[in-house]
CSV table of C-alpha atoms in Angstrom, one decimal:
chain,number,residue,atom,x,y,z
A,224,UNK,CA,-21.0,94.8,82.0
A,225,UNK,CA,-22.4,96.6,85.0
A,226,UNK,CA,-20.9,96.6,88.5
A,227,UNK,CA,-23.3,94.0,89.8
A,228,UNK,CA,-23.0,91.5,86.9
A,229,UNK,CA,-19.2,91.7,87.0
A,230,UNK,CA,-19.1,90.1,90.4
A,231,UNK,CA,-21.2,87.1,89.3
A,232,UNK,CA,-20.2,84.0,87.4
A,233,UNK,CA,-22.1,81.4,85.4
A,234,UNK,CA,-21.3,78.0,83.9
A,235,UNK,CA,-21.0,77.5,80.1
A,236,UNK,CA,-19.6,75.0,77.7
A,237,UNK,CA,-16.3,76.8,77.9
A,238,UNK,CA,-16.2,76.6,81.7
A,239,UNK,CA,-17.0,79.3,84.3
A,240,UNK,CA,-17.4,82.7,82.8
A,241,UNK,CA,-17.7,86.2,84.3
A,242,UNK,CA,-21.2,87.8,84.3
A,243,UNK,CA,-24.8,86.6,84.3
A,244,UNK,CA,-26.4,84.5,81.5
A,245,UNK,CA,-29.5,86.4,80.3
A,246,UNK,CA,-32.0,85.8,77.5
A,247,UNK,CA,-32.4,88.6,74.9
A,248,UNK,CA,-35.6,89.8,76.7
A,249,UNK,CA,-33.9,89.7,80.1
A,250,UNK,CA,-31.0,91.7,78.7
A,251,UNK,CA,-33.2,94.4,77.4
A,252,UNK,CA,-35.0,94.7,80.7
A,253,UNK,CA,-31.7,94.8,82.5
A,254,UNK,CA,-30.4,97.6,80.3
A,255,UNK,CA,-33.6,99.5,80.7
A,256,UNK,CA,-33.3,99.3,84.5
A,257,UNK,CA,-29.7,100.4,84.5
A,258,UNK,CA,-30.5,103.5,82.4
A,259,UNK,CA,-33.3,104.5,84.8
A,260,UNK,CA,-30.9,104.3,87.8
A,261,UNK,CA,-27.9,106.0,86.3
A,262,UNK,CA,-27.8,109.7,87.1
A,263,UNK,CA,-27.1,112.0,84.2
A,264,UNK,CA,-23.6,113.4,83.9
A,265,UNK,CA,-23.4,116.8,85.5
A,266,UNK,CA,-22.0,119.7,83.6
A,267,UNK,CA,-18.5,121.0,84.7
A,268,UNK,CA,-18.0,124.2,86.6
A,269,UNK,CA,-16.9,126.7,84.0
A,270,UNK,CA,-15.6,130.1,85.3
A,271,UNK,CA,-17.6,133.1,84.2
A,272,UNK,CA,-14.3,134.7,83.0
A,273,UNK,CA,-13.4,131.7,80.7
A,274,UNK,CA,-13.0,132.5,77.1
A,275,UNK,CA,-14.7,130.4,74.3
A,276,UNK,CA,-11.5,128.4,73.7
A,277,UNK,CA,-11.2,127.7,77.5
A,278,UNK,CA,-14.8,126.5,77.6
A,279,UNK,CA,-14.2,124.0,74.9
A,280,UNK,CA,-11.0,122.8,76.5
A,281,UNK,CA,-12.9,122.3,79.8
A,282,UNK,CA,-15.6,120.3,78.0
A,283,UNK,CA,-13.0,118.0,76.5
A,284,UNK,CA,-11.1,117.7,79.7
A,285,UNK,CA,-14.0,116.9,82.1
A,286,UNK,CA,-16.8,115.4,79.9
A,287,UNK,CA,-15.2,113.7,77.0
A,288,UNK,CA,-11.7,112.5,78.1
A,289,UNK,CA,-12.3,108.8,77.3
A,290,UNK,CA,-14.1,109.6,74.1
A,291,UNK,CA,-11.3,111.9,72.9
A,292,UNK,CA,-8.7,109.3,73.8
A,293,UNK,CA,-10.6,106.6,71.8
A,294,UNK,CA,-11.1,109.1,68.9
A,295,UNK,CA,-7.4,109.8,68.6
A,296,UNK,CA,-6.5,106.1,68.8
A,297,UNK,CA,-8.9,105.3,65.9
A,298,UNK,CA,-7.9,108.2,63.6
A,299,UNK,CA,-6.4,107.1,60.4
A,300,UNK,CA,-3.5,109.5,60.6
A,301,UNK,CA,-2.4,112.6,62.5
A,302,UNK,CA,-5.3,115.2,62.2
A,303,UNK,CA,-4.3,118.2,60.2
A,304,UNK,CA,-3.7,121.2,62.3
A,305,UNK,CA,-3.3,119.3,65.6
A,306,UNK,CA,0.0,120.0,67.3
A,307,UNK,CA,-0.3,117.2,69.9
A,308,UNK,CA,1.8,114.1,69.5
A,309,UNK,CA,0.0,111.5,67.4
A,310,UNK,CA,-1.8,108.6,69.0
A,311,UNK,CA,-1.2,109.8,72.6
A,312,UNK,CA,-4.1,109.8,75.1
A,313,UNK,CA,-5.8,113.1,75.7
A,314,UNK,CA,-4.3,115.4,78.3
A,315,UNK,CA,-5.9,118.6,79.5
A,316,UNK,CA,-2.6,120.4,79.2
A,317,UNK,CA,-2.7,120.3,75.4
A,318,UNK,CA,-3.3,123.7,73.9
A,319,UNK,CA,-5.3,123.1,70.8
A,320,UNK,CA,-6.6,125.9,68.5
A,321,UNK,CA,-10.3,126.7,69.1
A,322,UNK,CA,-11.4,125.5,65.7
A,323,UNK,CA,-9.8,122.1,66.4
A,324,UNK,CA,-11.4,121.9,69.8
A,325,UNK,CA,-14.8,122.6,68.2
A,326,UNK,CA,-14.3,120.0,65.5
A,327,UNK,CA,-13.2,117.3,67.9
A,328,UNK,CA,-16.3,117.9,70.1
A,329,UNK,CA,-18.6,117.7,67.0
A,330,UNK,CA,-16.9,114.5,65.8
A,331,UNK,CA,-17.2,112.9,69.3
A,332,UNK,CA,-21.0,113.8,69.5
A,333,UNK,CA,-21.5,112.3,66.0
A,334,UNK,CA,-19.4,109.2,66.2
A,335,UNK,CA,-20.0,108.3,69.8
A,336,UNK,CA,-23.5,109.7,70.6
A,337,UNK,CA,-25.1,109.6,67.1
A,338,UNK,CA,-26.3,113.1,66.9
A,339,UNK,CA,-28.0,114.0,63.6
A,340,UNK,CA,-26.2,116.0,60.9
A,341,UNK,CA,-28.7,118.8,61.3
A,342,UNK,CA,-28.0,119.0,65.0
A,343,UNK,CA,-24.3,119.1,64.4
A,344,UNK,CA,-24.8,121.9,61.9
A,345,UNK,CA,-26.6,124.0,64.6
A,346,UNK,CA,-23.9,123.1,67.2
A,347,UNK,CA,-21.0,124.2,65.0
A,348,UNK,CA,-22.8,127.5,64.2
A,349,UNK,CA,-23.2,128.1,67.9
A,350,UNK,CA,-19.6,127.3,68.6
A,351,UNK,CA,-18.5,129.7,66.0
A,352,UNK,CA,-20.5,132.5,67.5
A,353,UNK,CA,-19.3,131.6,71.0
A,354,UNK,CA,-15.6,131.7,70.2
A,355,UNK,CA,-15.8,134.8,68.0
A,356,UNK,CA,-17.8,136.7,70.6
A,357,UNK,CA,-15.3,135.8,73.4
A,358,UNK,CA,-12.4,136.9,71.3
A,359,UNK,CA,-14.0,140.2,70.4
A,360,UNK,CA,-15.0,140.9,74.0
A,361,UNK,CA,-11.6,140.0,75.5
A,362,UNK,CA,-9.9,143.1,74.0
A,363,UNK,CA,-6.7,141.2,73.3
A,364,UNK,CA,-4.6,141.3,70.1
A,365,UNK,CA,-6.3,140.2,66.9
A,366,UNK,CA,-6.1,136.5,66.2
A,367,UNK,CA,-6.0,134.8,62.8
A,368,UNK,CA,-9.4,134.3,61.3
A,369,UNK,CA,-10.7,130.8,61.8
A,370,UNK,CA,-13.9,128.9,61.1
A,371,UNK,CA,-15.4,125.6,62.3
A,372,UNK,CA,-16.9,123.8,59.3
A,373,UNK,CA,-20.6,123.3,59.7
A,374,UNK,CA,-20.9,120.0,57.9
A,375,UNK,CA,-19.6,116.7,59.4
A,376,UNK,CA,-18.2,115.7,56.0
A,377,UNK,CA,-15.8,118.6,56.1
A,378,UNK,CA,-14.9,118.0,59.7
A,379,UNK,CA,-14.1,114.3,59.1
A,380,UNK,CA,-11.9,115.3,56.1
A,381,UNK,CA,-10.0,117.9,58.2
A,382,UNK,CA,-9.5,115.4,61.0
A,383,UNK,CA,-8.7,112.7,58.5
A,384,UNK,CA,-11.3,110.3,59.8
A,385,UNK,CA,-12.6,109.2,56.4
A,386,UNK,CA,-11.2,106.0,55.0
A,387,UNK,CA,-9.6,105.6,51.6
A,388,UNK,CA,-12.1,104.0,49.2
A,389,UNK,CA,-12.0,102.8,45.6
A,390,UNK,CA,-15.1,102.9,43.4
A,391,UNK,CA,-15.7,100.2,40.7
A,392,UNK,CA,-18.4,99.8,38.1
A,393,UNK,CA,-20.2,96.6,38.9
A,394,UNK,CA,-22.1,94.8,36.1
A,395,UNK,CA,-25.8,94.6,37.1
A,396,UNK,CA,-25.9,91.1,35.6
A,397,UNK,CA,-22.7,89.2,36.4
A,398,UNK,CA,-21.1,91.5,39.1
A,399,UNK,CA,-17.9,91.7,37.1
A,400,UNK,CA,-15.9,94.8,38.2
A,401,UNK,CA,-14.5,97.4,35.9
A,402,UNK,CA,-12.3,100.4,36.7
A,403,UNK,CA,-14.4,103.5,37.1
A,404,UNK,CA,-11.9,105.7,35.2
A,405,UNK,CA,-11.2,103.3,32.4
A,406,UNK,CA,-14.8,102.3,31.7
A,407,UNK,CA,-16.2,105.8,31.1
A,408,UNK,CA,-13.9,106.6,28.2
A,409,UNK,CA,-16.2,104.9,25.8
A,410,UNK,CA,-19.5,106.4,24.7
A,411,UNK,CA,-21.5,103.3,25.7
A,412,UNK,CA,-19.8,101.4,28.6
A,413,UNK,CA,-20.9,97.8,28.6
A,414,UNK,CA,-20.0,94.3,29.9
A,415,UNK,CA,-19.8,91.0,27.9
A,416,UNK,CA,-21.7,88.7,30.2
A,417,UNK,CA,-21.9,84.9,30.2
A,418,UNK,CA,-24.8,82.9,31.8
A,419,UNK,CA,-22.3,80.2,32.6
A,420,UNK,CA,-18.5,80.3,31.9
A,421,UNK,CA,-18.6,76.7,30.9
A,422,UNK,CA,-21.3,76.9,28.2
A,423,UNK,CA,-20.8,77.7,24.5
A,424,UNK,CA,-23.5,80.3,24.2
A,425,UNK,CA,-22.3,83.7,22.9
A,426,UNK,CA,-22.1,86.5,25.5
A,427,UNK,CA,-24.7,89.1,25.7
A,428,UNK,CA,-24.1,92.8,26.2
A,429,UNK,CA,-25.1,94.5,29.5
A,430,UNK,CA,-25.1,98.3,29.8
A,431,UNK,CA,-23.1,99.6,32.8
A,432,UNK,CA,-24.7,103.1,32.9
A,433,UNK,CA,-25.4,106.2,30.9
A,434,UNK,CA,-24.1,109.7,30.3
A,435,UNK,CA,-26.2,112.8,31.2
A,436,UNK,CA,-25.5,116.2,29.8
A,437,UNK,CA,-25.8,119.6,31.4
A,438,UNK,CA,-27.2,122.1,28.9
A,439,UNK,CA,-29.7,124.8,28.8
A,440,UNK,CA,-33.2,124.3,27.2
A,441,UNK,CA,-33.4,124.7,23.4
A,442,UNK,CA,-29.6,124.1,23.1
A,443,UNK,CA,-28.2,121.3,21.0
A,444,UNK,CA,-25.9,118.8,22.6
A,445,UNK,CA,-22.3,119.2,21.6
A,446,UNK,CA,-19.0,117.5,22.5
A,447,UNK,CA,-17.9,120.5,24.6
A,448,UNK,CA,-20.8,120.3,27.0
A,449,UNK,CA,-20.3,118.9,30.5
A,450,UNK,CA,-21.3,115.3,30.8
A,451,UNK,CA,-21.6,113.1,33.9
A,452,UNK,CA,-21.6,109.3,34.0
A,453,UNK,CA,-24.4,107.7,36.0
A,454,UNK,CA,-23.6,104.1,37.2
A,455,UNK,CA,-26.3,101.4,37.1
A,456,UNK,CA,-24.5,99.7,39.9
A,457,UNK,CA,-21.2,100.3,41.7
A,458,UNK,CA,-19.0,98.5,44.2
A,459,UNK,CA,-17.2,100.3,47.0
A,460,UNK,CA,-13.9,98.8,48.2
A,461,UNK,CA,-11.6,99.9,51.0
A,462,UNK,CA,-7.9,99.0,50.2
A,463,UNK,CA,-6.7,96.5,52.7
A,464,UNK,CA,-3.1,97.9,52.8
A,465,UNK,CA,-4.3,101.3,53.8
A,466,UNK,CA,-6.5,99.9,56.6
A,467,UNK,CA,-3.8,97.6,57.9
A,468,UNK,CA,-1.3,100.5,58.1
A,469,UNK,CA,-3.7,102.6,60.1
A,470,UNK,CA,-4.6,99.6,62.3
A,471,UNK,CA,-1.0,98.8,63.2
A,472,UNK,CA,-0.2,102.5,63.9
A,473,UNK,CA,-2.9,102.7,66.7
A,474,UNK,CA,-1.6,103.1,70.2
A,475,UNK,CA,-1.1,99.9,72.1
A,476,UNK,CA,-2.3,97.6,69.3
A,477,UNK,CA,1.1,95.9,68.8
A,478,UNK,CA,1.4,95.1,72.5
A,479,UNK,CA,-2.1,93.5,72.4
A,480,UNK,CA,-1.2,91.4,69.3
A,481,UNK,CA,2.1,90.2,70.8
A,482,UNK,CA,0.5,89.4,74.2
A,483,UNK,CA,-2.2,87.3,72.6
A,484,UNK,CA,0.3,85.5,70.2
A,485,UNK,CA,2.4,84.4,73.2
A,486,UNK,CA,-0.6,83.1,75.2
A,487,UNK,CA,-1.2,79.4,75.1
A,488,UNK,CA,-4.1,77.3,76.2
A,489,UNK,CA,-3.2,74.8,78.9
A,490,UNK,CA,-3.2,71.2,77.8
A,491,UNK,CA,-6.4,69.3,78.7
A,492,UNK,CA,-8.6,72.5,78.9
A,493,UNK,CA,-11.6,72.9,76.6
A,494,UNK,CA,-10.8,74.2,73.1
A,495,UNK,CA,-12.6,77.5,72.7
A,496,UNK,CA,-10.6,79.4,70.2
A,497,UNK,CA,-9.4,78.8,66.6
A,498,UNK,CA,-5.8,78.8,67.8
A,499,UNK,CA,-6.5,75.6,69.8
A,500,UNK,CA,-6.4,73.6,66.6
A,501,UNK,CA,-3.1,71.9,65.8
A,502,UNK,CA,-3.4,72.7,62.1
A,503,UNK,CA,-2.5,76.4,62.7
A,504,UNK,CA,0.6,75.4,64.7
A,505,UNK,CA,1.9,73.5,61.6
A,506,UNK,CA,0.5,75.7,58.8
A,507,UNK,CA,3.2,76.7,56.3
A,508,UNK,CA,1.0,77.6,53.3
A,509,UNK,CA,2.7,77.4,49.9
A,510,UNK,CA,6.2,77.9,51.4
A,511,UNK,CA,8.9,75.2,51.7
A,512,UNK,CA,7.9,72.3,53.9
A,513,UNK,CA,11.1,72.8,55.9
A,514,UNK,CA,10.2,76.4,56.7
A,515,UNK,CA,8.9,77.3,60.2
A,516,UNK,CA,5.1,77.5,60.6
A,517,UNK,CA,3.7,80.7,59.2
A,518,UNK,CA,2.3,82.0,62.5
A,519,UNK,CA,5.6,81.6,64.3
A,520,UNK,CA,7.2,84.1,62.0
A,521,UNK,CA,7.4,87.6,63.6
A,522,UNK,CA,4.9,90.0,62.0
A,523,UNK,CA,2.5,87.3,60.7
A,524,UNK,CA,-1.2,88.0,61.0
A,525,UNK,CA,-4.2,85.8,60.4
A,526,UNK,CA,-7.7,87.0,59.4
A,527,UNK,CA,-11.0,85.3,58.9
A,528,UNK,CA,-13.3,86.5,56.2
A,529,UNK,CA,-17.0,87.0,56.7
A,530,UNK,CA,-19.7,87.8,54.1
A,531,UNK,CA,-23.3,88.4,55.0
A,532,UNK,CA,-26.4,90.2,53.6
A,533,UNK,CA,-29.1,92.3,55.2
A,534,UNK,CA,-32.3,94.0,54.1
A,535,UNK,CA,-31.6,97.7,53.3
A,536,UNK,CA,-35.2,98.5,54.2
A,537,UNK,CA,-35.0,96.9,57.7
A,538,UNK,CA,-38.1,95.0,58.7
A,539,UNK,CA,-40.1,96.4,55.8
A,540,UNK,CA,-41.8,94.2,53.3
A,541,UNK,CA,-39.6,95.8,50.6
A,542,UNK,CA,-36.6,93.5,50.0
A,543,UNK,CA,-33.2,94.8,48.8
A,544,UNK,CA,-30.3,92.6,49.9
A,545,UNK,CA,-27.1,94.5,50.5
A,546,UNK,CA,-24.0,92.6,51.6
A,547,UNK,CA,-20.7,93.4,53.4
A,548,UNK,CA,-17.3,91.7,53.1
A,549,UNK,CA,-15.4,91.9,56.4
A,550,UNK,CA,-12.2,90.6,57.8
A,551,UNK,CA,-11.5,89.8,61.5
A,552,UNK,CA,-8.0,89.8,62.9
A,553,UNK,CA,-7.6,86.5,64.7
A,554,UNK,CA,-4.4,87.6,66.5
A,555,UNK,CA,-6.5,89.8,68.7
A,556,UNK,CA,-8.1,88.5,71.9
A,557,UNK,CA,-11.6,87.2,71.5
A,558,UNK,CA,-12.9,90.2,73.5
A,559,UNK,CA,-11.3,92.6,71.0
A,560,UNK,CA,-11.9,91.0,67.6
A,561,UNK,CA,-15.5,92.2,66.9
A,562,UNK,CA,-15.1,95.7,68.2
A,563,UNK,CA,-16.0,98.1,65.3
A,564,UNK,CA,-12.6,99.8,65.4
A,565,UNK,CA,-10.9,96.4,64.9
A,566,UNK,CA,-13.1,95.1,62.1
A,567,UNK,CA,-12.0,95.6,58.5
A,568,UNK,CA,-14.9,96.3,56.1
A,569,UNK,CA,-13.5,95.4,52.7
A,570,UNK,CA,-16.6,96.4,50.6
A,571,UNK,CA,-20.3,96.9,50.3
A,572,UNK,CA,-22.0,94.4,47.9
A,573,UNK,CA,-24.7,96.2,45.9
A,574,UNK,CA,-28.2,94.9,45.8
A,575,UNK,CA,-31.0,94.3,45.3
A,576,UNK,CA,-30.2,90.6,44.8
A,577,UNK,CA,-27.4,88.5,46.3
A,578,UNK,CA,-24.7,87.4,43.9
A,579,UNK,CA,-24.0,83.7,43.2
A,580,UNK,CA,-20.9,82.0,44.5
A,581,UNK,CA,-19.2,82.5,41.1
A,582,UNK,CA,-20.2,86.2,40.9
A,583,UNK,CA,-18.9,86.7,44.5
A,584,UNK,CA,-15.5,85.8,43.2
A,585,UNK,CA,-15.5,88.9,41.0
A,586,UNK,CA,-16.2,91.1,44.1
A,587,UNK,CA,-13.4,89.5,46.0
A,588,UNK,CA,-10.8,90.1,43.3
A,589,UNK,CA,-9.4,93.5,44.6
A,590,UNK,CA,-9.0,92.0,48.1
A,591,UNK,CA,-7.4,88.8,46.9
A,592,UNK,CA,-5.0,90.8,44.8
A,593,UNK,CA,-3.8,92.7,47.9
A,594,UNK,CA,-3.6,89.6,50.1
A,595,UNK,CA,-1.5,87.8,47.5
A,596,UNK,CA,0.9,90.7,47.4
A,597,UNK,CA,1.2,90.7,51.2
A,598,UNK,CA,1.6,86.9,51.2
A,599,UNK,CA,4.5,87.1,48.7
A,600,UNK,CA,6.1,89.9,50.7
């Protein structure tokens, strides 16, 4: 919200709200006008005698302080090689190794400013030359050899920004999930599918993929040759427990959760949040009826599940529906719930067709298994 809009208010069904009500077209025009009036960020003053490491430190300190703070708060664990205290806001007094400074800058430009992988590759090569030349020209004692990875994948792995994921073989016909490691032990992995679980027709066999062999021309295939299994369709799942552990370890998140749980809507005011319903104040689930309400127990969290599909080809005439399974933490304030760093993406539903309600149950099984374990404690 810009400085002008933040001083205005407008009426809505929920009462007076901050800001100005705009149509989608008016919003686009407003953003376009703001971008034309905002002056570009000036470059910091870097001393001519600064080394390559000092240049990178100045860039982080003066250009990307907020971005670096948000990056460290959204990391899934303490980045390898970083000596700073985990989950603390960035401070210019931190003395990070040059290679870590370069990787952090590259990660910020990719995650926050969407620079292409090719541009990141060129940037990392330039940073390597900059730091190595400054070290060689300084005439100081030799330093341990270092190298900034040129690919973003390697950088994300080093900073531990990649989530933990599990791959499943997904049946192209019924969407039943099979373990990837267990299903490729047979020569012809297949699934026994039913058109309807209530009918009496025999199941039909659906292939789950095929093996390809690496061999030289004019060479017979033997059991000793390398083989690779190619999936017909696969399902990617992010374990909920891993995501929840990283989510609760973020700086300040527990204070936000506790503050929102203690807040109460005044009686007689419009009901504008899910917690305004009386059912959640009395909800005990499958526990004893004399137990306290579930949400009054310290450490209890509530999530809403959301499933939707989109066309993988955008607005093209080609149709390929790919879906997402997401969970939203309802214990967060409404202004924080839909931020990307607070949304849990459970899995990506493979296309090109949407599963039926029954088939969707198969895709939810890994998530439901973890939720049941957490519910039972």
